[in-house]
Amino acid sequence: MNVLSGTDSSLGELCDLVRCDPVFAGEILRIANSPLIAFSKEITSVLQASMLLGFRRLRKLVITVGLRSYMDTSFSPALRACWRHSLASAIVAERIARWNSIDRDFAYTAGILHDIGRVALANINSPAYAELIAGAAEDPARDALARERECFGIDHCAAGRLLVVAWKLPEDFVEVTSHHHEPLTHQESAAEVVRHSCRLADALGFAAVEHKSIPSYSVVLSEFPESVCKHMPGADEFGAEIAKEIGAIEVA
């Protein structure tokens, strides 16, 4: 993450870091050769991938692969739902950031990391977390955060805060992980972008916890600033776009 916070001049350092980890390097090469990237020739090395992708795109892939690898120890249906929600939120957040002052790369990273605390709890006890999610889906009126505190002694917002502090990530990530379930503030900030993207990902069918009270796409979109709302695609189009990107990464 320290390297990822750099500029294009950090490409060589990032490339060297990825090449040192055979599993990470393999993941990057598989995705670089997948339909998601669609290069005209085969990519055979991390250096070649990094040169063709460029720092910004490689950084996005590294963050995505990093989260998936963190979850691979127990990729249960509950964790898969968390993974897809995080990735969908990241894709939405990057789209939203095109029309405000939030950096698009940061928006994507914030979107994919906002639920890292949920992933951590699921890794601690995957069966218990899967049961918790199933219970939340059956009784959405009961606060999922309260269920987490009962089961683990901590909710995923607090767990996410502990992780990003331990990892020494920028303060903005503390805000994103800690407060993404709080009400909309209608202020232009990374945390607000993630709140919108999280709700929109749910509405498009990529909820970490499915339940009947999830508002529709049109209702969620009506809460967006007009400057963003007018640029957003229809629900079917956007949902298909996100599903295609997630599918390509999972297949790779």
PDB file of N, CA and C in Angstrom, residues 38-117:
ATOM      1  N   ALA A  38      -7.831  -7.981 -22.450  1.00  0.00           N
ATOM      2  CA  ALA A  38      -7.944  -8.158 -23.909  1.00  0.00           C
ATOM      3  C   ALA A  38      -6.791  -7.532 -24.690  1.00  0.00           C
ATOM      4  N   PHE A  39      -5.544  -7.829 -24.277  1.00  0.00           N
ATOM      5  CA  PHE A  39      -4.397  -7.419 -25.092  1.00  0.00           C
ATOM      6  C   PHE A  39      -4.338  -8.281 -26.349  1.00  0.00           C
ATOM      7  N   SER A  40      -3.728  -7.757 -27.404  1.00  0.00           N
ATOM      8  CA  SER A  40      -3.670  -8.482 -28.665  1.00  0.00           C
ATOM      9  C   SER A  40      -2.619  -9.593 -28.667  1.00  0.00           C
ATOM     10  N   LYS A  41      -1.690  -9.573 -27.710  1.00  0.00           N
ATOM     11  CA  LYS A  41      -0.683 -10.628 -27.639  1.00  0.00           C
ATOM     12  C   LYS A  41      -0.582 -11.154 -26.215  1.00  0.00           C
ATOM     13  N   GLU A  42       0.007 -12.348 -26.094  1.00  0.00           N
ATOM     14  CA  GLU A  42       0.099 -12.988 -24.781  1.00  0.00           C
ATOM     15  C   GLU A  42       1.089 -12.260 -23.875  1.00  0.00           C
ATOM     16  N   ILE A  43       0.703 -12.084 -22.624  1.00  0.00           N
ATOM     17  CA  ILE A  43       1.564 -11.441 -21.631  1.00  0.00           C
ATOM     18  C   ILE A  43       2.293 -12.535 -20.868  1.00  0.00           C
ATOM     19  N   THR A  44       3.619 -12.518 -20.885  1.00  0.00           N
ATOM     20  CA  THR A  44       4.396 -13.624 -20.329  1.00  0.00           C
ATOM     21  C   THR A  44       5.224 -13.260 -19.101  1.00  0.00           C
ATOM     22  N   SER A  45       5.215 -11.996 -18.696  1.00  0.00           N
ATOM     23  CA  SER A  45       5.993 -11.614 -17.515  1.00  0.00           C
ATOM     24  C   SER A  45       5.314 -10.450 -16.804  1.00  0.00           C
ATOM     25  N   VAL A  46       5.589 -10.317 -15.509  1.00  0.00           N
ATOM     26  CA  VAL A  46       5.039  -9.207 -14.740  1.00  0.00           C
ATOM     27  C   VAL A  46       5.563  -7.881 -15.277  1.00  0.00           C
ATOM     28  N   LEU A  47       6.836  -7.861 -15.694  1.00  0.00           N
ATOM     29  CA  LEU A  47       7.409  -6.639 -16.256  1.00  0.00           C
ATOM     30  C   LEU A  47       6.655  -6.226 -17.516  1.00  0.00           C
ATOM     31  N   GLN A  48       6.391  -7.194 -18.388  1.00  0.00           N
ATOM     32  CA  GLN A  48       5.644  -6.900 -19.615  1.00  0.00           C
ATOM     33  C   GLN A  48       4.233  -6.415 -19.268  1.00  0.00           C
ATOM     34  N   ALA A  49       3.603  -7.083 -18.315  1.00  0.00           N
ATOM     35  CA  ALA A  49       2.254  -6.677 -17.905  1.00  0.00           C
ATOM     36  C   ALA A  49       2.262  -5.265 -17.348  1.00  0.00           C
ATOM     37  N   SER A  50       3.267  -4.956 -16.527  1.00  0.00           N
ATOM     38  CA  SER A  50       3.326  -3.632 -15.906  1.00  0.00           C
ATOM     39  C   SER A  50       3.557  -2.540 -16.940  1.00  0.00           C
ATOM     40  N   MET A  51       4.384  -2.819 -17.942  1.00  0.00           N
ATOM     41  CA  MET A  51       4.657  -1.820 -18.982  1.00  0.00           C
ATOM     42  C   MET A  51       3.411  -1.556 -19.834  1.00  0.00           C
ATOM     43  N   LEU A  52       2.662  -2.624 -20.132  1.00  0.00           N
ATOM     44  CA  LEU A  52       1.484  -2.471 -20.978  1.00  0.00           C
ATOM     45  C   LEU A  52       0.290  -1.909 -20.201  1.00  0.00           C
ATOM     46  N   LEU A  53       0.177  -2.307 -18.951  1.00  0.00           N
ATOM     47  CA  LEU A  53      -0.936  -1.832 -18.133  1.00  0.00           C
ATOM     48  C   LEU A  53      -0.736  -0.402 -17.656  1.00  0.00           C
ATOM     49  N   GLY A  54       0.522  -0.073 -17.300  1.00  0.00           N
ATOM     50  CA  GLY A  54       0.803   1.226 -16.696  1.00  0.00           C
ATOM     51  C   GLY A  54       0.532   1.174 -15.201  1.00  0.00           C
ATOM     52  N   PHE A  55       1.053   2.162 -14.486  1.00  0.00           N
ATOM     53  CA  PHE A  55       0.998   2.141 -13.022  1.00  0.00           C
ATOM     54  C   PHE A  55      -0.432   2.171 -12.497  1.00  0.00           C
ATOM     55  N   ARG A  56      -1.273   3.035 -13.046  1.00  0.00           N
ATOM     56  CA  ARG A  56      -2.627   3.207 -12.518  1.00  0.00           C
ATOM     57  C   ARG A  56      -3.445   1.925 -12.656  1.00  0.00           C
ATOM     58  N   ARG A  57      -3.353   1.286 -13.833  1.00  0.00           N
ATOM     59  CA  ARG A  57      -4.143   0.076 -14.054  1.00  0.00           C
ATOM     60  C   ARG A  57      -3.571  -1.110 -13.273  1.00  0.00           C
ATOM     61  N   LEU A  58      -2.235  -1.202 -13.213  1.00  0.00           N
ATOM     62  CA  LEU A  58      -1.605  -2.278 -12.434  1.00  0.00           C
ATOM     63  C   LEU A  58      -1.952  -2.119 -10.958  1.00  0.00           C
ATOM     64  N   ARG A  59      -1.946  -0.885 -10.475  1.00  0.00           N
ATOM     65  CA  ARG A  59      -2.295  -0.622  -9.076  1.00  0.00           C
ATOM     66  C   ARG A  59      -3.706  -1.123  -8.777  1.00  0.00           C
ATOM     67  N   LYS A  60      -4.638  -0.864  -9.673  1.00  0.00           N
ATOM     68  CA  LYS A  60      -6.023  -1.318  -9.489  1.00  0.00           C
ATOM     69  C   LYS A  60      -6.088  -2.838  -9.424  1.00  0.00           C
ATOM     70  N   LEU A  61      -5.353  -3.509 -10.319  1.00  0.00           N
ATOM     71  CA  LEU A  61      -5.344  -4.969 -10.320  1.00  0.00           C
ATOM     72  C   LEU A  61      -4.720  -5.537  -9.053  1.00  0.00           C
ATOM     73  N   VAL A  62      -3.632  -4.924  -8.605  1.00  0.00           N
ATOM     74  CA  VAL A  62      -2.947  -5.408  -7.401  1.00  0.00           C
ATOM     75  C   VAL A  62      -3.866  -5.321  -6.192  1.00  0.00           C
ATOM     76  N   ILE A  63      -4.594  -4.222  -6.066  1.00  0.00           N
ATOM     77  CA  ILE A  63      -5.523  -4.059  -4.944  1.00  0.00           C
ATOM     78  C   ILE A  63      -6.629  -5.105  -5.014  1.00  0.00           C
ATOM     79  N   THR A  64      -7.169  -5.333  -6.209  1.00  0.00           N
ATOM     80  CA  THR A  64      -8.243  -6.304  -6.387  1.00  0.00           C
ATOM     81  C   THR A  64      -7.774  -7.715  -6.069  1.00  0.00           C
ATOM     82  N   VAL A  65      -6.628  -8.100  -6.621  1.00  0.00           N
ATOM     83  CA  VAL A  65      -6.079  -9.427  -6.384  1.00  0.00           C
ATOM     84  C   VAL A  65      -5.706  -9.597  -4.912  1.00  0.00           C
ATOM     85  N   GLY A  66      -5.193  -8.531  -4.303  1.00  0.00           N
ATOM     86  CA  GLY A  66      -4.822  -8.601  -2.896  1.00  0.00           C
ATOM     87  C   GLY A  66      -6.007  -8.932  -2.012  1.00  0.00           C
ATOM     88  N   LEU A  67      -7.144  -8.286  -2.267  1.00  0.00           N
ATOM     89  CA  LEU A  67      -8.333  -8.565  -1.464  1.00  0.00           C
ATOM     90  C   LEU A  67      -8.817  -9.985  -1.701  1.00  0.00           C
ATOM     91  N   ARG A  68      -8.823 -10.414  -2.963  1.00  0.00           N
ATOM     92  CA  ARG A  68      -9.295 -11.772  -3.245  1.00  0.00           C
ATOM     93  C   ARG A  68      -8.387 -12.803  -2.585  1.00  0.00           C
ATOM     94  N   SER A  69      -7.082 -12.574  -2.607  1.00  0.00           N
ATOM     95  CA  SER A  69      -6.146 -13.504  -1.983  1.00  0.00           C
ATOM     96  C   SER A  69      -6.364 -13.560  -0.476  1.00  0.00           C
ATOM     97  N   TYR A  70      -6.700 -12.423   0.116  1.00  0.00           N
ATOM     98  CA  TYR A  70      -6.960 -12.359   1.559  1.00  0.00           C
ATOM     99  C   TYR A  70      -8.164 -13.224   1.912  1.00  0.00           C
ATOM    100  N   MET A  71      -9.087 -13.380   0.959  1.00  0.00           N
ATOM    101  CA  MET A  71     -10.302 -14.130   1.202  1.00  0.00           C
ATOM    102  C   MET A  71     -10.182 -15.595   0.802  1.00  0.00           C
ATOM    103  N   ASP A  72      -9.139 -15.957   0.066  1.00  0.00           N
ATOM    104  CA  ASP A  72      -9.047 -17.295  -0.507  1.00  0.00           C
ATOM    105  C   ASP A  72      -8.885 -18.398   0.521  1.00  0.00           C
ATOM    106  N   THR A  73      -8.528 -18.071   1.764  1.00  0.00           N
ATOM    107  CA  THR A  73      -8.354 -19.098   2.782  1.00  0.00           C
ATOM    108  C   THR A  73      -9.668 -19.823   3.068  1.00  0.00           C
ATOM    109  N   SER A  74     -10.783 -19.178   2.841  1.00  0.00           N
ATOM    110  CA  SER A  74     -12.083 -19.797   3.097  1.00  0.00           C
ATOM    111  C   SER A  74     -13.136 -19.107   2.237  1.00  0.00           C
ATOM    112  N   PHE A  75     -13.135 -19.443   0.949  1.00  0.00           N
ATOM    113  CA  PHE A  75     -14.001 -18.720   0.015  1.00  0.00           C
ATOM    114  C   PHE A  75     -15.400 -19.336   0.014  1.00  0.00           C
ATOM    115  N   SER A  76     -16.093 -19.172   1.134  1.00  0.00           N
ATOM    116  CA  SER A  76     -17.441 -19.697   1.317  1.00  0.00           C
ATOM    117  C   SER A  76     -18.431 -18.819   0.551  1.00  0.00           C
ATOM    118  N   PRO A  77     -19.690 -19.272   0.407  1.00  0.00           N
ATOM    119  CA  PRO A  77     -20.699 -18.402  -0.220  1.00  0.00           C
ATOM    120  C   PRO A  77     -20.811 -17.043   0.466  1.00  0.00           C
ATOM    121  N   ALA A  78     -20.679 -17.022   1.808  1.00  0.00           N
ATOM    122  CA  ALA A  78     -20.754 -15.752   2.533  1.00  0.00           C
ATOM    123  C   ALA A  78     -19.604 -14.835   2.139  1.00  0.00           C
ATOM    124  N   LEU A  79     -18.396 -15.392   2.049  1.00  0.00           N
ATOM    125  CA  LEU A  79     -17.240 -14.592   1.653  1.00  0.00           C
ATOM    126  C   LEU A  79     -17.335 -14.177   0.187  1.00  0.00           C
ATOM    127  N   ARG A  80     -17.875 -15.058  -0.653  1.00  0.00           N
ATOM    128  CA  ARG A  80     -18.038 -14.696  -2.067  1.00  0.00           C
ATOM    129  C   ARG A  80     -18.979 -13.506  -2.200  1.00  0.00           C
ATOM    130  N   ALA A  81     -20.035 -13.485  -1.405  1.00  0.00           N
ATOM    131  CA  ALA A  81     -20.958 -12.346  -1.434  1.00  0.00           C
ATOM    132  C   ALA A  81     -20.250 -11.073  -0.978  1.00  0.00           C
ATOM    133  N   CYS A  82     -19.404 -11.181   0.056  1.00  0.00           N
ATOM    134  CA  CYS A  82     -18.632 -10.021   0.525  1.00  0.00           C
ATOM    135  C   CYS A  82     -17.689  -9.538  -0.562  1.00  0.00           C
ATOM    136  N   TRP A  83     -17.015 -10.469  -1.201  1.00  0.00           N
ATOM    137  CA  TRP A  83     -16.067 -10.151  -2.267  1.00  0.00           C
ATOM    138  C   TRP A  83     -16.765  -9.412  -3.412  1.00  0.00           C
ATOM    139  N   ARG A  84     -17.882  -9.964  -3.870  1.00  0.00           N
ATOM    140  CA  ARG A  84     -18.586  -9.357  -4.993  1.00  0.00           C
ATOM    141  C   ARG A  84     -19.144  -7.991  -4.629  1.00  0.00           C
ATOM    142  N   HIS A  85     -19.627  -7.844  -3.405  1.00  0.00           N
ATOM    143  CA  HIS A  85     -20.125  -6.536  -2.965  1.00  0.00           C
ATOM    144  C   HIS A  85     -19.000  -5.511  -2.943  1.00  0.00           C
ATOM    145  N   SER A  86     -17.833  -5.905  -2.422  1.00  0.00           N
ATOM    146  CA  SER A  86     -16.696  -4.973  -2.357  1.00  0.00           C
ATOM    147  C   SER A  86     -16.254  -4.552  -3.750  1.00  0.00           C
ATOM    148  N   LEU A  87     -16.162  -5.517  -4.658  1.00  0.00           N
ATOM    149  CA  LEU A  87     -15.719  -5.203  -6.019  1.00  0.00           C
ATOM    150  C   LEU A  87     -16.756  -4.359  -6.747  1.00  0.00           C
ATOM    151  N   ALA A  88     -18.037  -4.692  -6.585  1.00  0.00           N
ATOM    152  CA  ALA A  88     -19.093  -3.884  -7.213  1.00  0.00           C
ATOM    153  C   ALA A  88     -19.080  -2.463  -6.663  1.00  0.00           C
ATOM    154  N   SER A  89     -18.886  -2.320  -5.356  1.00  0.00           N
ATOM    155  CA  SER A  89     -18.821  -0.986  -4.744  1.00  0.00           C
ATOM    156  C   SER A  89     -17.645  -0.193  -5.299  1.00  0.00           C
ATOM    157  N   ALA A  90     -16.518  -0.870  -5.513  1.00  0.00           N
ATOM    158  CA  ALA A  90     -15.338  -0.201  -6.059  1.00  0.00           C
ATOM    159  C   ALA A  90     -15.593   0.294  -7.482  1.00  0.00           C
ATOM    160  N   ILE A  91     -16.237  -0.540  -8.282  1.00  0.00           N
ATOM    161  CA  ILE A  91     -16.538  -0.163  -9.668  1.00  0.00           C
ATOM    162  C   ILE A  91     -17.496   1.033  -9.693  1.00  0.00           C
ATOM    163  N   VAL A  92     -18.510   0.993  -8.837  1.00  0.00           N
ATOM    164  CA  VAL A  92     -19.466   2.105  -8.756  1.00  0.00           C
ATOM    165  C   VAL A  92     -18.778   3.370  -8.255  1.00  0.00           C
ATOM    166  N   ALA A  93     -17.951   3.227  -7.219  1.00  0.00           N
ATOM    167  CA  ALA A  93     -17.265   4.399  -6.650  1.00  0.00           C
ATOM    168  C   ALA A  93     -16.363   5.056  -7.687  1.00  0.00           C
ATOM    169  N   GLU A  94     -15.666   4.259  -8.474  1.00  0.00           N
ATOM    170  CA  GLU A  94     -14.815   4.820  -9.523  1.00  0.00           C
ATOM    171  C   GLU A  94     -15.653   5.572 -10.549  1.00  0.00           C
ATOM    172  N   ARG A  95     -16.820   5.034 -10.877  1.00  0.00           N
ATOM    173  CA  ARG A  95     -17.711   5.698 -11.835  1.00  0.00           C
ATOM    174  C   ARG A  95     -18.206   7.031 -11.272  1.00  0.00           C
ATOM    175  N   ILE A  96     -18.633   7.031 -10.011  1.00  0.00           N
ATOM    176  CA  ILE A  96     -19.118   8.258  -9.383  1.00  0.00           C
ATOM    177  C   ILE A  96     -18.036   9.337  -9.375  1.00  0.00           C
ATOM    178  N   ALA A  97     -16.797   8.908  -9.092  1.00  0.00           N
ATOM    179  CA  ALA A  97     -15.689   9.857  -8.953  1.00  0.00           C
ATOM    180  C   ALA A  97     -15.333  10.565 -10.263  1.00  0.00           C
ATOM    181  N   ARG A  98     -15.847  10.086 -11.372  1.00  0.00           N
ATOM    182  CA  ARG A  98     -15.595  10.771 -12.647  1.00  0.00           C
ATOM    183  C   ARG A  98     -16.224  12.159 -12.662  1.00  0.00           C
ATOM    184  N   TRP A  99     -17.257  12.348 -11.864  1.00  0.00           N
ATOM    185  CA  TRP A  99     -18.013  13.599 -11.932  1.00  0.00           C
ATOM    186  C   TRP A  99     -17.982  14.390 -10.634  1.00  0.00           C
ATOM    187  N   ASN A 100     -16.963  14.157  -9.806  1.00  0.00           N
ATOM    188  CA  ASN A 100     -16.744  15.034  -8.656  1.00  0.00           C
ATOM    189  C   ASN A 100     -15.243  15.176  -8.429  1.00  0.00           C
ATOM    190  N   SER A 101     -14.852  15.775  -7.340  1.00  0.00           N
ATOM    191  CA  SER A 101     -13.445  16.101  -7.129  1.00  0.00           C
ATOM    192  C   SER A 101     -12.644  14.972  -6.473  1.00  0.00           C
ATOM    193  N   ILE A 102     -13.273  13.816  -6.217  1.00  0.00           N
ATOM    194  CA  ILE A 102     -12.584  12.689  -5.576  1.00  0.00           C
ATOM    195  C   ILE A 102     -11.731  11.960  -6.607  1.00  0.00           C
ATOM    196  N   ASP A 103     -10.494  11.653  -6.248  1.00  0.00           N
ATOM    197  CA  ASP A 103      -9.597  10.926  -7.148  1.00  0.00           C
ATOM    198  C   ASP A 103     -10.182   9.554  -7.483  1.00  0.00           C
ATOM    199  N   ARG A 104     -10.212   9.184  -8.758  1.00  0.00           N
ATOM    200  CA  ARG A 104     -10.847   7.938  -9.184  1.00  0.00           C
ATOM    201  C   ARG A 104     -10.123   6.716  -8.639  1.00  0.00           C
ATOM    202  N   ASP A 105      -8.800   6.740  -8.620  1.00  0.00           N
ATOM    203  CA  ASP A 105      -8.042   5.607  -8.089  1.00  0.00           C
ATOM    204  C   ASP A 105      -8.319   5.421  -6.605  1.00  0.00           C
ATOM    205  N   PHE A 106      -8.350   6.538  -5.884  1.00  0.00           N
ATOM    206  CA  PHE A 106      -8.636   6.445  -4.455  1.00  0.00           C
ATOM    207  C   PHE A 106     -10.059   5.950  -4.228  1.00  0.00           C
ATOM    208  N   ALA A 107     -11.006   6.415  -5.039  1.00  0.00           N
ATOM    209  CA  ALA A 107     -12.396   5.985  -4.892  1.00  0.00           C
ATOM    210  C   ALA A 107     -12.514   4.478  -5.076  1.00  0.00           C
ATOM    211  N   TYR A 108     -11.810   3.945  -6.084  1.00  0.00           N
ATOM    212  CA  TYR A 108     -11.843   2.496  -6.320  1.00  0.00           C
ATOM    213  C   TYR A 108     -11.269   1.755  -5.118  1.00  0.00           C
ATOM    214  N   THR A 109     -10.118   2.215  -4.636  1.00  0.00           N
ATOM    215  CA  THR A 109      -9.478   1.567  -3.487  1.00  0.00           C
ATOM    216  C   THR A 109     -10.361   1.632  -2.251  1.00  0.00           C
ATOM    217  N   ALA A 110     -10.953   2.793  -2.013  1.00  0.00           N
ATOM    218  CA  ALA A 110     -11.848   2.946  -0.866  1.00  0.00           C
ATOM    219  C   ALA A 110     -13.048   2.023  -0.988  1.00  0.00           C
ATOM    220  N   GLY A 111     -13.586   1.911  -2.199  1.00  0.00           N
ATOM    221  CA  GLY A 111     -14.727   1.029  -2.416  1.00  0.00           C
ATOM    222  C   GLY A 111     -14.412  -0.424  -2.148  1.00  0.00           C
ATOM    223  N   ILE A 112     -13.234  -0.867  -2.579  1.00  0.00           N
ATOM    224  CA  ILE A 112     -12.907  -2.279  -2.421  1.00  0.00           C
ATOM    225  C   ILE A 112     -12.470  -2.609  -0.998  1.00  0.00           C
ATOM    226  N   LEU A 113     -12.015  -1.600  -0.248  1.00  0.00           N
ATOM    227  CA  LEU A 113     -11.563  -1.846   1.124  1.00  0.00           C
ATOM    228  C   LEU A 113     -12.612  -1.508   2.186  1.00  0.00           C
ATOM    229  N   HIS A 114     -13.726  -0.908   1.802  1.00  0.00           N
ATOM    230  CA  HIS A 114     -14.647  -0.395   2.825  1.00  0.00           C
ATOM    231  C   HIS A 114     -15.182  -1.498   3.736  1.00  0.00           C
ATOM    232  N   ASP A 115     -15.338  -2.712   3.208  1.00  0.00           N
ATOM    233  CA  ASP A 115     -15.876  -3.823   4.003  1.00  0.00           C
ATOM    234  C   ASP A 115     -14.794  -4.811   4.435  1.00  0.00           C
ATOM    235  N   ILE A 116     -13.545  -4.368   4.488  1.00  0.00           N
ATOM    236  CA  ILE A 116     -12.462  -5.281   4.848  1.00  0.00           C
ATOM    237  C   ILE A 116     -12.675  -5.865   6.247  1.00  0.00           C
ATOM    238  N   GLY A 117     -13.342  -5.124   7.116  1.00  0.00           N
ATOM    239  CA  GLY A 117     -13.652  -5.640   8.450  1.00  0.00           C
ATOM    240  C   GLY A 117     -14.606  -6.823   8.390  1.00  0.00           C
TER     241      GLY A 117
END
